[in-house]
Amino acid sequence: MANKVNIVLVHGAWGESMHWNKVIPLLTAQGYTVVAPQCPLTSLADDAESVHRMAGQLEGKSLLVGHSYGGAIITEAAAKAPGTAGLVYIAAFAPDESENLAALLQRGQPAPGGANIYPDQYGFLWIKRDKFGESFCQDASPDDATVMAATQKPIAGRCFEDKPSTIGWKNFPVWYQVSENDRMIPPDTQRFMADRMKAQTISLAASHASLATHPKEIASFISKAAEGI
């Protein structure tokens, strides 16, 4: 156990660290030290700093795992987080220099879930609660989808415009899980990012919320990445 890398699980937009609740026990049972920071979703810099602080409390090497917008966070945080040894993207954004989430989403046909996003008066973006399940997690159980919709954490609109100051995936081993039935990030865009990074890749017949709906496969993928470091 002492030789295992730490695993830092980073949530994305409209989520929080409990989106990893089915993955955490599986990885912990294998002897990994697992942490899942709560990101404020207020700016890319703020969110990367929350990962940096959490990783700073760990001893030894760490594998950073990001879901959705969490991929942009680990891309930015990797160079600053102590002990970073690899990056795993779970249906996630992996921006390059001078590239933001908005630019990546404009690469092809719009993702259908985007039609159900709306801003509030404070500049934060939400998914319509009655459309959350069909947009974010159409393969989740009705109860799980209801809970995710009710507990969704809005993201500041500026996060879709922020560009990373460092590109972590250029300096560390990279893995990528593509969700073939994703309605938030088009699967073709996911494959483009994975190919560009030369990532070790798997594909799942999953929604955007693969971490919640396919936890065994996701935990296994993360574990294999950790073993490869």
PDB file of C-alpha atoms in Angstrom:
ATOM      1  CA  MET A   1       0.000   0.000   0.000  1.00  0.00           C
ATOM      2  CA  ALA A   2       2.858   2.374   0.812  1.00  0.00           C
ATOM      3  CA  ASN A   3       4.059   2.186  -2.803  1.00  0.00           C
ATOM      4  CA  LYS A   4       0.712   3.063  -4.386  1.00  0.00           C
ATOM      5  CA  VAL A   5       0.159   6.485  -5.879  1.00  0.00           C
ATOM      6  CA  ASN A   6      -2.498   8.760  -4.425  1.00  0.00           C
ATOM      7  CA  ILE A   7      -5.610   9.367  -6.513  1.00  0.00           C
ATOM      8  CA  VAL A   8      -7.143  12.845  -6.692  1.00  0.00           C
ATOM      9  CA  LEU A   9     -10.660  12.794  -8.175  1.00  0.00           C
ATOM     10  CA  VAL A  10     -11.816  16.130  -9.594  1.00  0.00           C
ATOM     11  CA  HIS A  11     -15.483  16.761 -10.402  1.00  0.00           C
ATOM     12  CA  GLY A  12     -16.769  18.943 -13.196  1.00  0.00           C
ATOM     13  CA  ALA A  13     -19.531  21.413 -13.921  1.00  0.00           C
ATOM     14  CA  TRP A  14     -22.985  20.830 -12.421  1.00  0.00           C
ATOM     15  CA  GLY A  15     -21.428  18.291 -10.090  1.00  0.00           C
ATOM     16  CA  GLU A  16     -19.572  18.026  -6.846  1.00  0.00           C
ATOM     17  CA  SER A  17     -17.231  15.504  -5.269  1.00  0.00           C
ATOM     18  CA  MET A  18     -20.077  13.116  -4.392  1.00  0.00           C
ATOM     19  CA  HIS A  19     -20.407  12.306  -8.093  1.00  0.00           C
ATOM     20  CA  TRP A  20     -17.441  10.014  -7.351  1.00  0.00           C
ATOM     21  CA  ASN A  21     -19.239   8.237  -4.484  1.00  0.00           C
ATOM     22  CA  LYS A  22     -19.441   4.878  -6.287  1.00  0.00           C
ATOM     23  CA  VAL A  23     -15.830   4.999  -7.500  1.00  0.00           C
ATOM     24  CA  ILE A  24     -14.164   6.009  -4.218  1.00  0.00           C
ATOM     25  CA  PRO A  25     -14.950   2.789  -2.271  1.00  0.00           C
ATOM     26  CA  LEU A  26     -13.723   0.619  -5.167  1.00  0.00           C
ATOM     27  CA  LEU A  27     -10.365   2.383  -5.324  1.00  0.00           C
ATOM     28  CA  THR A  28     -10.012   2.604  -1.555  1.00  0.00           C
ATOM     29  CA  ALA A  29     -10.579  -1.151  -1.291  1.00  0.00           C
ATOM     30  CA  GLN A  30      -7.533  -1.611  -3.522  1.00  0.00           C
ATOM     31  CA  GLY A  31      -5.392   0.253  -1.036  1.00  0.00           C
ATOM     32  CA  TYR A  32      -5.241   3.657  -2.708  1.00  0.00           C
ATOM     33  CA  THR A  33      -5.375   6.913  -0.805  1.00  0.00           C
ATOM     34  CA  VAL A  34      -8.258   8.690  -2.529  1.00  0.00           C
ATOM     35  CA  VAL A  35      -9.343  12.310  -2.126  1.00  0.00           C
ATOM     36  CA  ALA A  36     -12.001  14.295  -3.979  1.00  0.00           C
ATOM     37  CA  PRO A  37     -11.758  18.071  -3.498  1.00  0.00           C
ATOM     38  CA  GLN A  38     -14.756  20.356  -3.771  1.00  0.00           C
ATOM     39  CA  CYS A  39     -14.062  22.898  -6.510  1.00  0.00           C
ATOM     40  CA  PRO A  40     -15.805  26.290  -6.312  1.00  0.00           C
ATOM     41  CA  LEU A  41     -16.505  26.363 -10.087  1.00  0.00           C
ATOM     42  CA  THR A  42     -15.855  30.092 -10.098  1.00  0.00           C
ATOM     43  CA  SER A  43     -12.843  30.269 -12.452  1.00  0.00           C
ATOM     44  CA  LEU A  44     -10.254  27.902 -13.867  1.00  0.00           C
ATOM     45  CA  ALA A  45      -7.588  29.473 -11.649  1.00  0.00           C
ATOM     46  CA  ASP A  46      -9.720  29.110  -8.503  1.00  0.00           C
ATOM     47  CA  ASP A  47     -10.592  25.504  -9.283  1.00  0.00           C
ATOM     48  CA  ALA A  48      -6.994  24.531 -10.078  1.00  0.00           C
ATOM     49  CA  GLU A  49      -5.894  26.092  -6.807  1.00  0.00           C
ATOM     50  CA  SER A  50      -8.340  23.910  -4.862  1.00  0.00           C
ATOM     51  CA  VAL A  51      -6.741  20.831  -6.430  1.00  0.00           C
ATOM     52  CA  HIS A  52      -3.265  22.191  -5.744  1.00  0.00           C
ATOM     53  CA  ARG A  53      -4.080  22.647  -2.051  1.00  0.00           C
ATOM     54  CA  MET A  54      -5.597  19.202  -1.694  1.00  0.00           C
ATOM     55  CA  ALA A  55      -2.689  17.486  -3.469  1.00  0.00           C
ATOM     56  CA  GLY A  56      -0.296  19.412  -1.246  1.00  0.00           C
ATOM     57  CA  GLN A  57      -1.598  17.506   1.772  1.00  0.00           C
ATOM     58  CA  LEU A  58      -0.607  14.142   0.293  1.00  0.00           C
ATOM     59  CA  GLU A  59       2.715  12.343   0.483  1.00  0.00           C
ATOM     60  CA  GLY A  60       4.276  10.809  -2.600  1.00  0.00           C
ATOM     61  CA  LYS A  61       3.074  10.754  -6.180  1.00  0.00           C
ATOM     62  CA  SER A  62      -0.492  11.514  -7.237  1.00  0.00           C
ATOM     63  CA  LEU A  63      -2.661  10.635 -10.213  1.00  0.00           C
ATOM     64  CA  LEU A  64      -5.035  13.478 -11.109  1.00  0.00           C
ATOM     65  CA  VAL A  65      -8.394  12.349 -12.497  1.00  0.00           C
ATOM     66  CA  GLY A  66     -10.834  14.853 -13.982  1.00  0.00           C
ATOM     67  CA  HIS A  67     -14.414  14.456 -15.164  1.00  0.00           C
ATOM     68  CA  SER A  68     -15.949  16.888 -17.654  1.00  0.00           C
ATOM     69  CA  TYR A  69     -14.734  20.435 -16.809  1.00  0.00           C
ATOM     70  CA  GLY A  70     -12.528  18.693 -14.259  1.00  0.00           C
ATOM     71  CA  GLY A  71     -10.300  17.794 -17.198  1.00  0.00           C
ATOM     72  CA  ALA A  72      -9.545  21.461 -17.768  1.00  0.00           C
ATOM     73  CA  ILE A  73      -8.869  21.797 -14.048  1.00  0.00           C
ATOM     74  CA  ILE A  74      -6.289  18.995 -13.954  1.00  0.00           C
ATOM     75  CA  THR A  75      -4.727  20.312 -17.176  1.00  0.00           C
ATOM     76  CA  GLU A  76      -4.102  23.596 -15.371  1.00  0.00           C
ATOM     77  CA  ALA A  77      -3.299  22.141 -11.952  1.00  0.00           C
ATOM     78  CA  ALA A  78      -0.844  19.422 -12.982  1.00  0.00           C
ATOM     79  CA  ALA A  79       2.241  21.624 -13.106  1.00  0.00           C
ATOM     80  CA  LYS A  80       1.463  23.167  -9.721  1.00  0.00           C
ATOM     81  CA  ALA A  81       0.115  20.203  -7.755  1.00  0.00           C
ATOM     82  CA  PRO A  82       2.917  18.522  -5.783  1.00  0.00           C
ATOM     83  CA  GLY A  83       3.778  14.989  -6.849  1.00  0.00           C
ATOM     84  CA  THR A  84       1.697  14.890 -10.045  1.00  0.00           C
ATOM     85  CA  ALA A  85       2.632  11.716 -11.936  1.00  0.00           C
ATOM     86  CA  GLY A  86      -0.162  11.273 -14.494  1.00  0.00           C
ATOM     87  CA  LEU A  87      -3.536  12.500 -15.716  1.00  0.00           C
ATOM     88  CA  VAL A  88      -6.776  10.617 -16.387  1.00  0.00           C
ATOM     89  CA  TYR A  89      -9.615  12.254 -18.310  1.00  0.00           C
ATOM     90  CA  ILE A  90     -13.130  10.876 -17.817  1.00  0.00           C
ATOM     91  CA  ALA A  91     -15.338  12.212 -20.648  1.00  0.00           C
ATOM     92  CA  ALA A  92     -13.451  15.419 -20.024  1.00  0.00           C
ATOM     93  CA  PHE A  93     -12.144  18.596 -21.607  1.00  0.00           C
ATOM     94  CA  ALA A  94      -8.423  18.705 -22.379  1.00  0.00           C
ATOM     95  CA  PRO A  95      -7.697  22.197 -23.727  1.00  0.00           C
ATOM     96  CA  ASP A  96      -4.451  23.217 -25.397  1.00  0.00           C
ATOM     97  CA  GLU A  97      -2.772  26.635 -25.296  1.00  0.00           C
ATOM     98  CA  SER A  98      -5.043  29.541 -26.239  1.00  0.00           C
ATOM     99  CA  GLU A  99      -8.040  27.191 -26.180  1.00  0.00           C
ATOM    100  CA  ASN A 100     -11.055  27.212 -23.893  1.00  0.00           C
ATOM    101  CA  LEU A 101     -14.102  25.027 -23.355  1.00  0.00           C
ATOM    102  CA  ALA A 102     -16.258  27.163 -25.626  1.00  0.00           C
ATOM    103  CA  ALA A 103     -13.833  26.688 -28.525  1.00  0.00           C
ATOM    104  CA  LEU A 104     -13.752  22.923 -28.043  1.00  0.00           C
ATOM    105  CA  LEU A 105     -17.549  22.740 -27.982  1.00  0.00           C
ATOM    106  CA  GLN A 106     -17.704  24.614 -31.280  1.00  0.00           C
ATOM    107  CA  ARG A 107     -15.643  22.015 -33.150  1.00  0.00           C
ATOM    108  CA  GLY A 108     -18.630  20.086 -34.499  1.00  0.00           C
ATOM    109  CA  GLN A 109     -22.364  19.714 -34.098  1.00  0.00           C
ATOM    110  CA  PRO A 110     -23.663  21.137 -30.802  1.00  0.00           C
ATOM    111  CA  ALA A 111     -24.177  18.625 -28.009  1.00  0.00           C
ATOM    112  CA  PRO A 112     -27.944  18.227 -27.416  1.00  0.00           C
ATOM    113  CA  GLY A 113     -27.629  18.793 -23.674  1.00  0.00           C
ATOM    114  CA  GLY A 114     -26.370  22.303 -24.296  1.00  0.00           C
ATOM    115  CA  ALA A 115     -29.881  23.391 -25.231  1.00  0.00           C
ATOM    116  CA  ASN A 116     -30.925  22.858 -21.605  1.00  0.00           C
ATOM    117  CA  ILE A 117     -28.280  25.127 -20.053  1.00  0.00           C
ATOM    118  CA  TYR A 118     -29.372  28.561 -18.864  1.00  0.00           C
ATOM    119  CA  PRO A 119     -27.735  31.454 -16.958  1.00  0.00           C
ATOM    120  CA  ASP A 120     -28.931  32.990 -13.723  1.00  0.00           C
ATOM    121  CA  GLN A 121     -28.715  36.651 -12.773  1.00  0.00           C
ATOM    122  CA  TYR A 122     -25.306  36.119 -11.117  1.00  0.00           C
ATOM    123  CA  GLY A 123     -23.507  34.801 -14.187  1.00  0.00           C
ATOM    124  CA  PHE A 124     -23.700  31.114 -13.235  1.00  0.00           C
ATOM    125  CA  LEU A 125     -24.934  28.397 -15.559  1.00  0.00           C
ATOM    126  CA  TRP A 126     -27.450  25.692 -14.660  1.00  0.00           C
ATOM    127  CA  ILE A 127     -29.039  22.708 -16.376  1.00  0.00           C
ATOM    128  CA  LYS A 128     -32.847  22.751 -16.274  1.00  0.00           C
ATOM    129  CA  ARG A 129     -33.781  20.363 -13.483  1.00  0.00           C
ATOM    130  CA  ASP A 130     -36.504  18.632 -15.462  1.00  0.00           C
ATOM    131  CA  LYS A 131     -34.027  18.087 -18.324  1.00  0.00           C
ATOM    132  CA  PHE A 132     -31.009  17.141 -16.227  1.00  0.00           C
ATOM    133  CA  GLY A 133     -31.449  13.385 -16.525  1.00  0.00           C
ATOM    134  CA  GLU A 134     -31.822  13.317 -20.305  1.00  0.00           C
ATOM    135  CA  SER A 135     -28.936  15.773 -20.754  1.00  0.00           C
ATOM    136  CA  PHE A 136     -26.323  14.670 -18.224  1.00  0.00           C
ATOM    137  CA  CYS A 137     -27.035  11.117 -17.104  1.00  0.00           C
ATOM    138  CA  GLN A 138     -29.657   9.402 -19.256  1.00  0.00           C
ATOM    139  CA  ASP A 139     -28.346   5.956 -18.249  1.00  0.00           C
ATOM    140  CA  ALA A 140     -28.606   6.614 -14.498  1.00  0.00           C
ATOM    141  CA  SER A 141     -31.405   5.253 -12.349  1.00  0.00           C
ATOM    142  CA  PRO A 142     -34.350   7.640 -11.920  1.00  0.00           C
ATOM    143  CA  ASP A 143     -33.433   8.187  -8.260  1.00  0.00           C
ATOM    144  CA  ASP A 144     -29.791   8.920  -9.023  1.00  0.00           C
ATOM    145  CA  ALA A 145     -30.755  11.321 -11.802  1.00  0.00           C
ATOM    146  CA  THR A 146     -33.195  13.104  -9.494  1.00  0.00           C
ATOM    147  CA  VAL A 147     -30.528  13.515  -6.809  1.00  0.00           C
ATOM    148  CA  MET A 148     -27.930  14.805  -9.286  1.00  0.00           C
ATOM    149  CA  ALA A 149     -30.427  17.299 -10.666  1.00  0.00           C
ATOM    150  CA  ALA A 150     -31.424  18.519  -7.206  1.00  0.00           C
ATOM    151  CA  THR A 151     -27.830  18.866  -5.983  1.00  0.00           C
ATOM    152  CA  GLN A 152     -26.264  20.248  -9.159  1.00  0.00           C
ATOM    153  CA  LYS A 153     -23.621  22.892  -8.548  1.00  0.00           C
ATOM    154  CA  PRO A 154     -23.729  25.757 -11.065  1.00  0.00           C
ATOM    155  CA  ILE A 155     -20.597  26.856 -12.873  1.00  0.00           C
ATOM    156  CA  ALA A 156     -19.535  30.432 -13.550  1.00  0.00           C
ATOM    157  CA  GLY A 157     -19.955  31.317 -17.206  1.00  0.00           C
ATOM    158  CA  ARG A 158     -16.392  32.626 -17.278  1.00  0.00           C
ATOM    159  CA  CYS A 159     -15.081  29.067 -16.810  1.00  0.00           C
ATOM    160  CA  PHE A 160     -16.062  28.366 -20.431  1.00  0.00           C
ATOM    161  CA  GLU A 161     -13.906  31.311 -21.536  1.00  0.00           C
ATOM    162  CA  ASP A 162     -10.870  30.832 -19.274  1.00  0.00           C
ATOM    163  CA  LYS A 163      -7.759  29.429 -20.967  1.00  0.00           C
ATOM    164  CA  PRO A 164      -5.145  27.307 -19.190  1.00  0.00           C
ATOM    165  CA  SER A 165      -1.803  28.891 -18.382  1.00  0.00           C
ATOM    166  CA  THR A 166      -0.015  25.528 -18.418  1.00  0.00           C
ATOM    167  CA  ILE A 167      -0.813  22.328 -20.330  1.00  0.00           C
ATOM    168  CA  GLY A 168      -0.247  19.418 -17.982  1.00  0.00           C
ATOM    169  CA  TRP A 169      -1.032  16.683 -20.474  1.00  0.00           C
ATOM    170  CA  LYS A 170       2.094  17.575 -22.447  1.00  0.00           C
ATOM    171  CA  ASN A 171       4.319  16.657 -19.516  1.00  0.00           C
ATOM    172  CA  PHE A 172       2.779  13.538 -17.950  1.00  0.00           C
ATOM    173  CA  PRO A 173       1.378  10.144 -18.991  1.00  0.00           C
ATOM    174  CA  VAL A 174      -2.261  10.500 -20.060  1.00  0.00           C
ATOM    175  CA  TRP A 175      -5.339   8.257 -20.143  1.00  0.00           C
ATOM    176  CA  TYR A 176      -8.782   9.077 -21.584  1.00  0.00           C
ATOM    177  CA  GLN A 177     -12.228   7.490 -21.289  1.00  0.00           C
ATOM    178  CA  VAL A 178     -14.647   8.345 -24.106  1.00  0.00           C
ATOM    179  CA  SER A 179     -18.395   8.268 -23.417  1.00  0.00           C
ATOM    180  CA  GLU A 180     -20.039   7.188 -26.668  1.00  0.00           C
ATOM    181  CA  ASN A 181     -23.542   8.364 -25.668  1.00  0.00           C
ATOM    182  CA  ASP A 182     -22.454  11.698 -24.191  1.00  0.00           C
ATOM    183  CA  ARG A 183     -24.959  14.540 -24.644  1.00  0.00           C
ATOM    184  CA  MET A 184     -22.785  17.240 -23.039  1.00  0.00           C
ATOM    185  CA  ILE A 185     -19.403  16.821 -24.795  1.00  0.00           C
ATOM    186  CA  PRO A 186     -19.692  15.285 -28.272  1.00  0.00           C
ATOM    187  CA  PRO A 187     -17.943  11.890 -28.475  1.00  0.00           C
ATOM    188  CA  ASP A 188     -16.096  12.999 -31.625  1.00  0.00           C
ATOM    189  CA  THR A 189     -14.644  15.923 -29.683  1.00  0.00           C
ATOM    190  CA  GLN A 190     -13.598  13.571 -26.920  1.00  0.00           C
ATOM    191  CA  ARG A 191     -11.831  11.324 -29.424  1.00  0.00           C
ATOM    192  CA  PHE A 192     -10.127  14.357 -30.968  1.00  0.00           C
ATOM    193  CA  MET A 193      -8.723  15.391 -27.581  1.00  0.00           C
ATOM    194  CA  ALA A 194      -7.665  11.855 -26.692  1.00  0.00           C
ATOM    195  CA  ASP A 195      -5.904  11.387 -30.034  1.00  0.00           C
ATOM    196  CA  ARG A 196      -4.189  14.752 -29.774  1.00  0.00           C
ATOM    197  CA  MET A 197      -2.784  13.839 -26.376  1.00  0.00           C
ATOM    198  CA  LYS A 198      -1.791  10.352 -27.583  1.00  0.00           C
ATOM    199  CA  ALA A 199      -3.691   9.074 -24.547  1.00  0.00           C
ATOM    200  CA  GLN A 200      -4.282   5.453 -23.666  1.00  0.00           C
ATOM    201  CA  THR A 201      -7.999   5.302 -24.386  1.00  0.00           C
ATOM    202  CA  ILE A 202     -11.091   3.239 -23.659  1.00  0.00           C
ATOM    203  CA  SER A 203     -14.655   3.800 -24.848  1.00  0.00           C
ATOM    204  CA  LEU A 204     -17.818   3.064 -22.887  1.00  0.00           C
ATOM    205  CA  ALA A 205     -21.441   3.024 -24.031  1.00  0.00           C
ATOM    206  CA  ALA A 206     -22.138   5.627 -21.375  1.00  0.00           C
ATOM    207  CA  SER A 207     -23.675   9.035 -20.807  1.00  0.00           C
ATOM    208  CA  HIS A 208     -21.654  12.057 -19.717  1.00  0.00           C
ATOM    209  CA  ALA A 209     -21.936  10.782 -16.137  1.00  0.00           C
ATOM    210  CA  SER A 210     -19.895   7.615 -16.736  1.00  0.00           C
ATOM    211  CA  LEU A 211     -18.273   7.939 -13.310  1.00  0.00           C
ATOM    212  CA  ALA A 212     -21.717   7.466 -11.732  1.00  0.00           C
ATOM    213  CA  THR A 213     -23.271   4.981 -14.145  1.00  0.00           C
ATOM    214  CA  HIS A 214     -20.232   2.761 -14.878  1.00  0.00           C
ATOM    215  CA  PRO A 215     -18.251   2.977 -11.620  1.00  0.00           C
ATOM    216  CA  LYS A 216     -16.639  -0.472 -11.885  1.00  0.00           C
ATOM    217  CA  GLU A 217     -15.269   0.210 -15.352  1.00  0.00           C
ATOM    218  CA  ILE A 218     -14.105   3.695 -14.353  1.00  0.00           C
ATOM    219  CA  ALA A 219     -12.424   2.461 -11.172  1.00  0.00           C
ATOM    220  CA  SER A 220     -10.698  -0.303 -13.135  1.00  0.00           C
ATOM    221  CA  PHE A 221      -9.470   2.195 -15.734  1.00  0.00           C
ATOM    222  CA  ILE A 222      -8.119   4.533 -13.057  1.00  0.00           C
ATOM    223  CA  SER A 223      -6.468   1.647 -11.237  1.00  0.00           C
ATOM    224  CA  LYS A 224      -4.714   0.488 -14.401  1.00  0.00           C
ATOM    225  CA  ALA A 225      -3.475   4.037 -14.972  1.00  0.00           C
ATOM    226  CA  ALA A 226      -2.167   4.179 -11.409  1.00  0.00           C
ATOM    227  CA  GLU A 227      -0.388   0.866 -11.900  1.00  0.00           C
ATOM    228  CA  GLY A 228       1.195   2.214 -15.080  1.00  0.00           C
ATOM    229  CA  ILE A 229       2.939   5.061 -13.282  1.00  0.00           C
TER     230      ILE A 229
END
